[in-house]
């Protein structure tokens, strides 16, 4: 028995020993805002495995720091960059319109604003990547460093062009591919049961919902097409030569680390080079700073509620925040509210207003009873991970769709910006979720489902990045689907040829039978 045990331990040893991977050189072309928060966490993990990380950023970047202990940064000067002010203005107009404070003509103004913001962002990124490629000194340095791969977030097309220019394997940390959800571009996606993000549909759709889904699908596809053709194709032509179609380059990445999993995403077809890392940014909670811990403990048996509306919407209109503050003041719980606008007049003494909070650590705190959230992917994933029920106030982008999944799982209640400040809606929603234990139970079940995986999502991401390093790409996992023109992809050409051939056979048979008949008739006539 002992011998057997010993043998099996020896057999196991090679598997238990950590997989050795030589330290790699990784070049990163990050994107901004909440996308950078995700990427940053992945970079820290890669650094802790001993990899050498280099990022390229613009000198006007908002979030990405030039000096860091875990990466080297090359900063490139640009004339213009994304305007935070502009984005904030469009968002506040959007909220005003949704609440009926602005006339319909404003909707057109705003839709055009959104669309032009979208193209502007891509244009600005195009200028940025041109500036990078024009910097001869930098390009020589990058080429000399011999990177193993380029890691990027393809909501911007900059990394794709740089990777091709330096001839590096390409890895995506992805949820959005320019305007569309990543799967729509790479995996077969029958939209009869795959809801387009932004439609507010689930995987069970009525006829009208499917019509809506199709319209939205076409809109998203054309946005991708326009951004590729108008913005990135000229840059690709200029720096890579005329033989590349940018959109094909975009689809040709070696590995797609998709920031969802099938606890969150509806079941759908996928591809071998798609790896699911949803929730990779979630970690067990760390102890809170002492003052925050004291505040949380002071809540006693009632516990705390935390509220955050994300990076951009830290400032809601004053009448809404006053209404919220009034509602919070009526609760026995303590409230931690990430709110950077002016202090609401009605703020109760149970509410702590903060500029920033350790959201993951708070969500993982046993005293946290409820999360009031806008539905950004990071917050939603953290709520799932820690099993905290949610009251959601979605505004735009994918926020409604993200929260809808929690609602379907029975773990969230959704509010509407139009009515959130009326009829005590806000207070009622919070009280319902606090008092009905099914919300918490359902979220906890959801959390167990999400966590029950053979390998932690972050370890999975690191494994596959190292896999691409070891094998210098992952060509054997890439399907040929995107190198085909649409008529070959859907076999339209083959169907036409086969149908033509079938028709020809039928025609020949018909003619021969006719000839035979006429011949026989003639013969019969003669005999008569
Ligand atoms: C790490 O990256 C820096 C910046 O790109 C580069 O200069 C350096 O040579 C790299 N180190 C190794 C060991 O490759
Ligand atoms: C980054 O470090 C360099 C040199 O160590 C220093 O000159 C520069 O001011 C630092 N930048 C920031 C933003 O701290
Ligand atoms: C990178 O360096 C190699 C030689 O090491 C050279 O053949 C290639 O043209 C260089 N590429 C660029 C884009 O400078
Ligand atoms: C908060 O205010 C209520 C009434 O407004 C008061 O009774 C209570 O003592 C206050 N609590 C603290 C901790 O100041």
PDB file of C-alpha atoms in Angstrom, residues 8-301:
ATOM      1  CA  UNK A   8       1.552   7.296  -7.432  1.00  0.00           C
ATOM      2  CA  UNK A   9       3.124  10.317  -5.774  1.00  0.00           C
ATOM      3  CA  UNK A  10       6.134   9.880  -8.029  1.00  0.00           C
ATOM      4  CA  UNK A  11       3.886   9.537 -11.025  1.00  0.00           C
ATOM      5  CA  UNK A  12       2.084  12.675 -10.024  1.00  0.00           C
ATOM      6  CA  UNK A  13       5.202  14.692  -9.398  1.00  0.00           C
ATOM      7  CA  UNK A  14       5.821  15.894 -12.913  1.00  0.00           C
ATOM      8  CA  UNK A  15       2.265  17.211 -12.965  1.00  0.00           C
ATOM      9  CA  UNK A  16       2.507  18.854  -9.586  1.00  0.00           C
ATOM     10  CA  UNK A  17       5.716  20.691 -10.413  1.00  0.00           C
ATOM     11  CA  UNK A  18       4.917  24.139 -11.759  1.00  0.00           C
ATOM     12  CA  UNK A  19       4.918  24.300 -15.519  1.00  0.00           C
ATOM     13  CA  UNK A  20       8.120  26.047 -16.466  1.00  0.00           C
ATOM     14  CA  UNK A  21       7.865  28.821 -18.960  1.00  0.00           C
ATOM     15  CA  UNK A  22      10.787  31.035 -19.760  1.00  0.00           C
ATOM     16  CA  UNK A  23      10.145  34.627 -18.842  1.00  0.00           C
ATOM     17  CA  UNK A  24       8.607  36.233 -21.875  1.00  0.00           C
ATOM     18  CA  UNK A  25       8.615  39.682 -23.350  1.00  0.00           C
ATOM     19  CA  UNK A  26       5.120  41.044 -23.731  1.00  0.00           C
ATOM     20  CA  UNK A  27       4.197  44.203 -25.602  1.00  0.00           C
ATOM     21  CA  UNK A  28       0.876  45.741 -24.583  1.00  0.00           C
ATOM     22  CA  UNK A  29      -1.293  48.237 -26.450  1.00  0.00           C
ATOM     23  CA  UNK A  30      -3.943  49.044 -23.847  1.00  0.00           C
ATOM     24  CA  UNK A  31      -7.195  50.956 -24.117  1.00  0.00           C
ATOM     25  CA  UNK A  32      -8.627  53.459 -21.635  1.00  0.00           C
ATOM     26  CA  UNK A  33     -11.108  53.738 -18.779  1.00  0.00           C
ATOM     27  CA  UNK A  34     -12.601  50.589 -17.293  1.00  0.00           C
ATOM     28  CA  UNK A  35     -10.882  48.565 -20.033  1.00  0.00           C
ATOM     29  CA  UNK A  36      -7.514  49.606 -18.623  1.00  0.00           C
ATOM     30  CA  UNK A  37      -8.572  48.566 -15.099  1.00  0.00           C
ATOM     31  CA  UNK A  38      -9.064  45.029 -16.452  1.00  0.00           C
ATOM     32  CA  UNK A  39      -5.868  44.993 -18.437  1.00  0.00           C
ATOM     33  CA  UNK A  40      -3.867  46.339 -15.508  1.00  0.00           C
ATOM     34  CA  UNK A  41      -4.929  43.427 -13.307  1.00  0.00           C
ATOM     35  CA  UNK A  42      -3.877  40.953 -15.994  1.00  0.00           C
ATOM     36  CA  UNK A  43      -0.514  42.723 -16.398  1.00  0.00           C
ATOM     37  CA  UNK A  44       0.164  42.501 -12.660  1.00  0.00           C
ATOM     38  CA  UNK A  45      -0.481  38.759 -12.782  1.00  0.00           C
ATOM     39  CA  UNK A  46       1.824  38.332 -15.783  1.00  0.00           C
ATOM     40  CA  UNK A  47       4.514  40.378 -14.065  1.00  0.00           C
ATOM     41  CA  UNK A  48       4.275  38.228 -10.942  1.00  0.00           C
ATOM     42  CA  UNK A  49       4.968  35.176 -13.152  1.00  0.00           C
ATOM     43  CA  UNK A  50       8.220  36.810 -14.180  1.00  0.00           C
ATOM     44  CA  UNK A  51       7.283  38.194 -17.578  1.00  0.00           C
ATOM     45  CA  UNK A  52       8.717  41.466 -18.844  1.00  0.00           C
ATOM     46  CA  UNK A  53       5.955  43.885 -19.754  1.00  0.00           C
ATOM     47  CA  UNK A  54       6.206  46.908 -22.012  1.00  0.00           C
ATOM     48  CA  UNK A  55       3.313  49.191 -22.834  1.00  0.00           C
ATOM     49  CA  UNK A  56       2.869  51.934 -25.389  1.00  0.00           C
ATOM     50  CA  UNK A  57       0.675  54.848 -24.343  1.00  0.00           C
ATOM     51  CA  UNK A  58      -0.237  58.377 -25.329  1.00  0.00           C
ATOM     52  CA  UNK A  59       1.093  61.354 -23.373  1.00  0.00           C
ATOM     53  CA  UNK A  60      -2.504  62.507 -22.835  1.00  0.00           C
ATOM     54  CA  UNK A  61      -3.704  59.236 -21.359  1.00  0.00           C
ATOM     55  CA  UNK A  62      -6.188  59.505 -18.447  1.00  0.00           C
ATOM     56  CA  UNK A  63      -5.638  56.424 -16.386  1.00  0.00           C
ATOM     57  CA  UNK A  64      -2.479  54.719 -17.536  1.00  0.00           C
ATOM     58  CA  UNK A  65       0.507  55.735 -15.487  1.00  0.00           C
ATOM     59  CA  UNK A  66       3.864  56.267 -17.070  1.00  0.00           C
ATOM     60  CA  UNK A  67       5.831  55.125 -14.030  1.00  0.00           C
ATOM     61  CA  UNK A  68       5.090  51.685 -12.743  1.00  0.00           C
ATOM     62  CA  UNK A  69       6.915  48.983 -10.873  1.00  0.00           C
ATOM     63  CA  UNK A  70       5.611  46.200 -13.093  1.00  0.00           C
ATOM     64  CA  UNK A  71       5.909  47.547 -16.620  1.00  0.00           C
ATOM     65  CA  UNK A  72       8.088  49.739 -18.779  1.00  0.00           C
ATOM     66  CA  UNK A  73       6.144  52.440 -20.607  1.00  0.00           C
ATOM     67  CA  UNK A  74       6.936  54.187 -23.863  1.00  0.00           C
ATOM     68  CA  UNK A  75       5.009  57.436 -24.154  1.00  0.00           C
ATOM     69  CA  UNK A  76       4.161  58.839 -27.562  1.00  0.00           C
ATOM     70  CA  UNK A  77       3.205  62.498 -28.052  1.00  0.00           C
ATOM     71  CA  UNK A  78      -0.133  63.101 -29.741  1.00  0.00           C
ATOM     72  CA  UNK A  79      -1.885  66.318 -30.778  1.00  0.00           C
ATOM     73  CA  UNK A  80      -5.301  65.342 -29.464  1.00  0.00           C
ATOM     74  CA  UNK A  81      -6.798  62.564 -27.418  1.00  0.00           C
ATOM     75  CA  UNK A  82     -10.170  61.546 -26.021  1.00  0.00           C
ATOM     76  CA  UNK A  83     -11.921  64.387 -24.240  1.00  0.00           C
ATOM     77  CA  UNK A  84     -13.261  63.356 -20.866  1.00  0.00           C
ATOM     78  CA  UNK A  85     -15.367  66.520 -20.824  1.00  0.00           C
ATOM     79  CA  UNK A  86     -17.064  65.638 -24.095  1.00  0.00           C
ATOM     80  CA  UNK A  87     -17.947  62.153 -22.920  1.00  0.00           C
ATOM     81  CA  UNK A  88     -19.315  63.514 -19.645  1.00  0.00           C
ATOM     82  CA  UNK A  89     -21.403  66.082 -21.539  1.00  0.00           C
ATOM     83  CA  UNK A  90     -22.956  63.470 -23.817  1.00  0.00           C
ATOM     84  CA  UNK A  91     -23.711  61.253 -20.832  1.00  0.00           C
ATOM     85  CA  UNK A  92     -25.421  64.005 -18.869  1.00  0.00           C
ATOM     86  CA  UNK A  93     -27.463  64.993 -21.950  1.00  0.00           C
ATOM     87  CA  UNK A  94     -28.456  61.374 -22.312  1.00  0.00           C
ATOM     88  CA  UNK A  95     -29.706  61.206 -18.739  1.00  0.00           C
ATOM     89  CA  UNK A  96     -31.634  64.456 -19.152  1.00  0.00           C
ATOM     90  CA  UNK A  97     -33.274  63.161 -22.292  1.00  0.00           C
ATOM     91  CA  UNK A  98     -34.181  59.814 -20.758  1.00  0.00           C
ATOM     92  CA  UNK A  99     -35.923  61.630 -17.945  1.00  0.00           C
ATOM     93  CA  UNK A 100     -38.036  63.568 -20.442  1.00  0.00           C
ATOM     94  CA  UNK A 101     -36.432  66.904 -19.667  1.00  0.00           C
ATOM     95  CA  UNK A 102     -35.347  67.490 -23.251  1.00  0.00           C
ATOM     96  CA  UNK A 103     -37.465  67.516 -26.437  1.00  0.00           C
ATOM     97  CA  UNK A 104     -37.367  64.777 -29.052  1.00  0.00           C
ATOM     98  CA  UNK A 105     -35.156  66.855 -31.340  1.00  0.00           C
ATOM     99  CA  UNK A 106     -32.537  66.395 -28.667  1.00  0.00           C
ATOM    100  CA  UNK A 107     -32.689  62.674 -29.170  1.00  0.00           C
ATOM    101  CA  UNK A 108     -31.564  63.088 -32.771  1.00  0.00           C
ATOM    102  CA  UNK A 109     -28.912  65.532 -31.640  1.00  0.00           C
ATOM    103  CA  UNK A 110     -27.773  63.018 -29.086  1.00  0.00           C
ATOM    104  CA  UNK A 111     -27.847  59.964 -31.348  1.00  0.00           C
ATOM    105  CA  UNK A 112     -25.754  61.882 -33.847  1.00  0.00           C
ATOM    106  CA  UNK A 113     -23.558  62.936 -30.916  1.00  0.00           C
ATOM    107  CA  UNK A 114     -23.103  59.318 -29.820  1.00  0.00           C
ATOM    108  CA  UNK A 115     -22.335  58.200 -33.350  1.00  0.00           C
ATOM    109  CA  UNK A 116     -19.876  61.006 -33.961  1.00  0.00           C
ATOM    110  CA  UNK A 117     -18.298  60.318 -30.583  1.00  0.00           C
ATOM    111  CA  UNK A 118     -17.835  56.703 -31.651  1.00  0.00           C
ATOM    112  CA  UNK A 119     -16.142  57.634 -34.942  1.00  0.00           C
ATOM    113  CA  UNK A 120     -14.158  60.408 -33.253  1.00  0.00           C
ATOM    114  CA  UNK A 121     -12.787  57.998 -30.687  1.00  0.00           C
ATOM    115  CA  UNK A 122     -11.702  55.583 -33.409  1.00  0.00           C
ATOM    116  CA  UNK A 123     -10.201  58.460 -35.462  1.00  0.00           C
ATOM    117  CA  UNK A 124      -8.224  59.687 -32.467  1.00  0.00           C
ATOM    118  CA  UNK A 125      -6.945  56.166 -31.853  1.00  0.00           C
ATOM    119  CA  UNK A 126      -6.026  55.994 -35.533  1.00  0.00           C
ATOM    120  CA  UNK A 127      -3.972  59.177 -35.117  1.00  0.00           C
ATOM    121  CA  UNK A 128      -2.358  57.705 -32.023  1.00  0.00           C
ATOM    122  CA  UNK A 129      -1.244  54.508 -33.752  1.00  0.00           C
ATOM    123  CA  UNK A 130       0.041  56.532 -36.703  1.00  0.00           C
ATOM    124  CA  UNK A 131       2.113  58.614 -34.274  1.00  0.00           C
ATOM    125  CA  UNK A 132       3.486  55.403 -32.759  1.00  0.00           C
ATOM    126  CA  UNK A 133       4.420  53.952 -36.145  1.00  0.00           C
ATOM    127  CA  UNK A 134       5.957  57.255 -37.262  1.00  0.00           C
ATOM    128  CA  UNK A 135       8.273  57.274 -34.263  1.00  0.00           C
ATOM    129  CA  UNK A 136      11.252  55.600 -35.963  1.00  0.00           C
ATOM    130  CA  UNK A 137      13.359  55.544 -32.824  1.00  0.00           C
ATOM    131  CA  UNK A 138      10.632  53.797 -30.843  1.00  0.00           C
ATOM    132  CA  UNK A 139       9.845  51.324 -33.608  1.00  0.00           C
ATOM    133  CA  UNK A 140      13.501  50.364 -33.873  1.00  0.00           C
ATOM    134  CA  UNK A 141      13.618  49.822 -30.095  1.00  0.00           C
ATOM    135  CA  UNK A 142      10.456  47.723 -30.147  1.00  0.00           C
ATOM    136  CA  UNK A 143      11.694  45.665 -33.083  1.00  0.00           C
ATOM    137  CA  UNK A 144      15.049  45.063 -31.357  1.00  0.00           C
ATOM    138  CA  UNK A 145      13.465  43.890 -28.101  1.00  0.00           C
ATOM    139  CA  UNK A 146      12.127  40.712 -29.750  1.00  0.00           C
ATOM    140  CA  UNK A 147       8.741  40.495 -28.091  1.00  0.00           C
ATOM    141  CA  UNK A 148       6.981  37.149 -27.824  1.00  0.00           C
ATOM    142  CA  UNK A 149       3.516  38.544 -28.395  1.00  0.00           C
ATOM    143  CA  UNK A 150       1.354  41.626 -28.399  1.00  0.00           C
ATOM    144  CA  UNK A 151      -1.555  41.871 -25.964  1.00  0.00           C
ATOM    145  CA  UNK A 152      -4.351  44.325 -26.692  1.00  0.00           C
ATOM    146  CA  UNK A 153      -8.013  45.138 -26.153  1.00  0.00           C
ATOM    147  CA  UNK A 154      -9.590  45.173 -29.641  1.00  0.00           C
ATOM    148  CA  UNK A 155     -12.271  47.732 -28.821  1.00  0.00           C
ATOM    149  CA  UNK A 156      -9.612  49.872 -30.491  1.00  0.00           C
ATOM    150  CA  UNK A 157      -7.821  48.783 -33.674  1.00  0.00           C
ATOM    151  CA  UNK A 158      -4.388  50.139 -32.732  1.00  0.00           C
ATOM    152  CA  UNK A 159      -2.832  46.945 -31.349  1.00  0.00           C
ATOM    153  CA  UNK A 160      -3.772  44.927 -34.424  1.00  0.00           C
ATOM    154  CA  UNK A 161      -1.809  47.184 -36.751  1.00  0.00           C
ATOM    155  CA  UNK A 162       1.209  47.371 -34.460  1.00  0.00           C
ATOM    156  CA  UNK A 163       1.273  43.565 -34.062  1.00  0.00           C
ATOM    157  CA  UNK A 164       1.237  43.049 -37.828  1.00  0.00           C
ATOM    158  CA  UNK A 165       3.894  45.718 -38.324  1.00  0.00           C
ATOM    159  CA  UNK A 166       6.210  43.997 -35.823  1.00  0.00           C
ATOM    160  CA  UNK A 167       5.045  40.559 -36.968  1.00  0.00           C
ATOM    161  CA  UNK A 168       4.057  39.397 -33.494  1.00  0.00           C
ATOM    162  CA  UNK A 169       1.493  36.813 -32.378  1.00  0.00           C
ATOM    163  CA  UNK A 170      -1.640  38.629 -31.228  1.00  0.00           C
ATOM    164  CA  UNK A 171      -3.618  38.007 -28.023  1.00  0.00           C
ATOM    165  CA  UNK A 172      -6.870  39.786 -27.160  1.00  0.00           C
ATOM    166  CA  UNK A 173      -8.238  40.632 -23.755  1.00  0.00           C
ATOM    167  CA  UNK A 174     -11.682  41.172 -25.198  1.00  0.00           C
ATOM    168  CA  UNK A 175     -15.349  41.762 -24.719  1.00  0.00           C
ATOM    169  CA  UNK A 176     -15.882  44.286 -27.530  1.00  0.00           C
ATOM    170  CA  UNK A 177     -14.452  44.184 -31.010  1.00  0.00           C
ATOM    171  CA  UNK A 178     -14.731  47.846 -32.044  1.00  0.00           C
ATOM    172  CA  UNK A 179     -18.537  48.201 -31.761  1.00  0.00           C
ATOM    173  CA  UNK A 180     -19.716  44.599 -31.516  1.00  0.00           C
ATOM    174  CA  UNK A 181     -19.574  41.902 -28.870  1.00  0.00           C
ATOM    175  CA  UNK A 182     -16.482  39.784 -29.640  1.00  0.00           C
ATOM    176  CA  UNK A 183     -18.350  36.539 -30.383  1.00  0.00           C
ATOM    177  CA  UNK A 184     -20.382  38.142 -33.160  1.00  0.00           C
ATOM    178  CA  UNK A 185     -17.199  38.593 -35.147  1.00  0.00           C
ATOM    179  CA  UNK A 186     -15.439  35.305 -34.559  1.00  0.00           C
ATOM    180  CA  UNK A 187     -18.000  32.578 -33.788  1.00  0.00           C
ATOM    181  CA  UNK A 188     -21.085  31.512 -35.740  1.00  0.00           C
ATOM    182  CA  UNK A 189     -23.875  33.594 -34.235  1.00  0.00           C
ATOM    183  CA  UNK A 190     -27.461  32.751 -35.185  1.00  0.00           C
ATOM    184  CA  UNK A 191     -29.173  35.859 -33.930  1.00  0.00           C
ATOM    185  CA  UNK A 192     -32.473  34.056 -33.569  1.00  0.00           C
ATOM    186  CA  UNK A 193     -31.345  33.011 -30.094  1.00  0.00           C
ATOM    187  CA  UNK A 194     -28.292  35.191 -29.468  1.00  0.00           C
ATOM    188  CA  UNK A 195     -29.374  38.570 -28.111  1.00  0.00           C
ATOM    189  CA  UNK A 196     -27.360  41.515 -29.395  1.00  0.00           C
ATOM    190  CA  UNK A 197     -25.971  43.420 -26.438  1.00  0.00           C
ATOM    191  CA  UNK A 198     -27.890  46.659 -26.075  1.00  0.00           C
ATOM    192  CA  UNK A 199     -31.157  45.124 -27.271  1.00  0.00           C
ATOM    193  CA  UNK A 200     -32.283  44.189 -23.769  1.00  0.00           C
ATOM    194  CA  UNK A 201     -33.314  40.778 -25.132  1.00  0.00           C
ATOM    195  CA  UNK A 202     -32.617  37.389 -23.586  1.00  0.00           C
ATOM    196  CA  UNK A 203     -32.050  34.115 -25.463  1.00  0.00           C
ATOM    197  CA  UNK A 204     -35.830  33.590 -25.624  1.00  0.00           C
ATOM    198  CA  UNK A 205     -37.218  36.166 -28.040  1.00  0.00           C
ATOM    199  CA  UNK A 206     -40.636  36.883 -29.500  1.00  0.00           C
ATOM    200  CA  UNK A 207     -40.968  37.666 -33.192  1.00  0.00           C
ATOM    201  CA  UNK A 208     -40.819  41.431 -32.612  1.00  0.00           C
ATOM    202  CA  UNK A 209     -37.811  41.076 -30.358  1.00  0.00           C
ATOM    203  CA  UNK A 210     -36.080  39.096 -33.094  1.00  0.00           C
ATOM    204  CA  UNK A 211     -36.821  41.898 -35.540  1.00  0.00           C
ATOM    205  CA  UNK A 212     -35.302  44.378 -33.075  1.00  0.00           C
ATOM    206  CA  UNK A 213     -32.345  42.060 -32.604  1.00  0.00           C
ATOM    207  CA  UNK A 214     -31.736  41.870 -36.345  1.00  0.00           C
ATOM    208  CA  UNK A 215     -31.922  45.650 -36.792  1.00  0.00           C
ATOM    209  CA  UNK A 216     -29.434  46.171 -33.985  1.00  0.00           C
ATOM    210  CA  UNK A 217     -27.185  43.489 -35.438  1.00  0.00           C
ATOM    211  CA  UNK A 218     -27.097  45.333 -38.753  1.00  0.00           C
ATOM    212  CA  UNK A 219     -26.363  48.646 -37.007  1.00  0.00           C
ATOM    213  CA  UNK A 220     -23.459  47.139 -35.058  1.00  0.00           C
ATOM    214  CA  UNK A 221     -22.100  45.391 -38.150  1.00  0.00           C
ATOM    215  CA  UNK A 222     -22.169  48.606 -40.142  1.00  0.00           C
ATOM    216  CA  UNK A 223     -20.441  50.523 -37.348  1.00  0.00           C
ATOM    217  CA  UNK A 224     -17.667  47.931 -37.380  1.00  0.00           C
ATOM    218  CA  UNK A 225     -17.483  48.063 -41.139  1.00  0.00           C
ATOM    219  CA  UNK A 226     -17.329  51.862 -41.243  1.00  0.00           C
ATOM    220  CA  UNK A 227     -14.702  52.139 -38.510  1.00  0.00           C
ATOM    221  CA  UNK A 228     -12.579  49.465 -40.212  1.00  0.00           C
ATOM    222  CA  UNK A 229     -12.902  50.873 -43.707  1.00  0.00           C
ATOM    223  CA  UNK A 230     -12.777  54.601 -42.977  1.00  0.00           C
ATOM    224  CA  UNK A 231     -10.417  54.793 -40.038  1.00  0.00           C
ATOM    225  CA  UNK A 232      -8.096  51.821 -39.909  1.00  0.00           C
ATOM    226  CA  UNK A 233      -7.864  50.624 -43.514  1.00  0.00           C
ATOM    227  CA  UNK A 234      -5.982  53.754 -44.689  1.00  0.00           C
ATOM    228  CA  UNK A 235      -3.505  53.339 -41.812  1.00  0.00           C
ATOM    229  CA  UNK A 236      -3.094  49.664 -42.615  1.00  0.00           C
ATOM    230  CA  UNK A 237      -2.499  50.535 -46.302  1.00  0.00           C
ATOM    231  CA  UNK A 238       0.058  53.182 -45.391  1.00  0.00           C
ATOM    232  CA  UNK A 239       2.163  51.193 -42.920  1.00  0.00           C
ATOM    233  CA  UNK A 240       1.573  47.537 -43.817  1.00  0.00           C
ATOM    234  CA  UNK A 241       1.178  47.834 -47.571  1.00  0.00           C
ATOM    235  CA  UNK A 242      -1.913  47.449 -49.724  1.00  0.00           C
ATOM    236  CA  UNK A 243      -2.271  43.664 -49.381  1.00  0.00           C
ATOM    237  CA  UNK A 244      -4.058  43.535 -46.061  1.00  0.00           C
ATOM    238  CA  UNK A 245      -7.712  43.867 -45.286  1.00  0.00           C
ATOM    239  CA  UNK A 246      -7.860  45.436 -41.828  1.00  0.00           C
ATOM    240  CA  UNK A 247     -11.029  43.630 -40.781  1.00  0.00           C
ATOM    241  CA  UNK A 248      -9.439  40.278 -41.606  1.00  0.00           C
ATOM    242  CA  UNK A 249      -6.356  41.208 -39.590  1.00  0.00           C
ATOM    243  CA  UNK A 250      -8.693  42.047 -36.730  1.00  0.00           C
ATOM    244  CA  UNK A 251     -10.263  38.580 -36.860  1.00  0.00           C
ATOM    245  CA  UNK A 252      -6.944  36.832 -37.283  1.00  0.00           C
ATOM    246  CA  UNK A 253      -5.789  37.094 -33.636  1.00  0.00           C
ATOM    247  CA  UNK A 254      -4.213  33.955 -32.196  1.00  0.00           C
ATOM    248  CA  UNK A 255      -6.086  33.961 -28.925  1.00  0.00           C
ATOM    249  CA  UNK A 256      -9.252  35.603 -27.604  1.00  0.00           C
ATOM    250  CA  UNK A 257      -9.371  35.857 -23.827  1.00  0.00           C
ATOM    251  CA  UNK A 258     -13.085  36.572 -23.522  1.00  0.00           C
ATOM    252  CA  UNK A 259     -14.133  38.463 -20.395  1.00  0.00           C
ATOM    253  CA  UNK A 260     -17.309  36.408 -19.861  1.00  0.00           C
ATOM    254  CA  UNK A 261     -18.163  32.849 -18.909  1.00  0.00           C
ATOM    255  CA  UNK A 262     -21.196  30.641 -19.407  1.00  0.00           C
ATOM    256  CA  UNK A 263     -22.557  31.400 -15.979  1.00  0.00           C
ATOM    257  CA  UNK A 264     -22.971  34.933 -17.337  1.00  0.00           C
ATOM    258  CA  UNK A 265     -23.281  34.496 -21.107  1.00  0.00           C
ATOM    259  CA  UNK A 266     -26.195  32.687 -22.760  1.00  0.00           C
ATOM    260  CA  UNK A 267     -25.199  29.312 -24.307  1.00  0.00           C
ATOM    261  CA  UNK A 268     -23.920  29.817 -27.858  1.00  0.00           C
ATOM    262  CA  UNK A 269     -21.450  28.392 -30.417  1.00  0.00           C
ATOM    263  CA  UNK A 270     -17.828  29.301 -29.901  1.00  0.00           C
ATOM    264  CA  UNK A 271     -14.341  28.708 -31.376  1.00  0.00           C
ATOM    265  CA  UNK A 272     -11.246  26.769 -30.194  1.00  0.00           C
ATOM    266  CA  UNK A 273      -9.110  29.897 -29.770  1.00  0.00           C
ATOM    267  CA  UNK A 274     -11.662  31.565 -27.507  1.00  0.00           C
ATOM    268  CA  UNK A 275     -10.826  31.152 -23.819  1.00  0.00           C
ATOM    269  CA  UNK A 276     -13.335  32.244 -21.179  1.00  0.00           C
ATOM    270  CA  UNK A 277     -11.872  34.284 -18.346  1.00  0.00           C
ATOM    271  CA  UNK A 278     -15.018  35.996 -16.988  1.00  0.00           C
ATOM    272  CA  UNK A 279     -14.467  37.178 -13.431  1.00  0.00           C
ATOM    273  CA  UNK A 280     -10.653  36.922 -13.712  1.00  0.00           C
ATOM    274  CA  UNK A 281     -10.359  40.283 -11.969  1.00  0.00           C
ATOM    275  CA  UNK A 282     -12.258  39.085  -8.881  1.00  0.00           C
ATOM    276  CA  UNK A 283     -10.288  38.189  -5.803  1.00  0.00           C
ATOM    277  CA  UNK A 284     -11.135  37.166  -2.249  1.00  0.00           C
ATOM    278  CA  UNK A 285     -11.620  40.322  -0.189  1.00  0.00           C
ATOM    279  CA  UNK A 286      -8.634  41.863   1.562  1.00  0.00           C
ATOM    280  CA  UNK A 287      -9.038  43.598   4.946  1.00  0.00           C
ATOM    281  CA  UNK A 288     -10.471  47.116   4.647  1.00  0.00           C
ATOM    282  CA  UNK A 289      -8.592  50.259   5.744  1.00  0.00           C
ATOM    283  CA  UNK A 290      -9.203  50.763   9.461  1.00  0.00           C
ATOM    284  CA  UNK A 291     -11.556  53.779   9.192  1.00  0.00           C
ATOM    285  CA  UNK A 292     -13.731  51.989   6.644  1.00  0.00           C
ATOM    286  CA  UNK A 293     -13.721  48.794   8.700  1.00  0.00           C
ATOM    287  CA  UNK A 294     -14.836  50.801  11.750  1.00  0.00           C
ATOM    288  CA  UNK A 295     -17.664  52.340   9.750  1.00  0.00           C
ATOM    289  CA  UNK A 296     -18.753  48.934   8.445  1.00  0.00           C
ATOM    290  CA  UNK A 297     -18.628  47.386  11.919  1.00  0.00           C
ATOM    291  CA  UNK A 298     -20.693  50.266  13.329  1.00  0.00           C
ATOM    292  CA  UNK A 299     -23.614  49.050  11.199  1.00  0.00           C
ATOM    293  CA  UNK A 300     -24.200  46.244  13.683  1.00  0.00           C
ATOM    294  CA  UNK A 301     -26.650  43.535  12.652  1.00  0.00           C
TER     295      UNK A 301
END
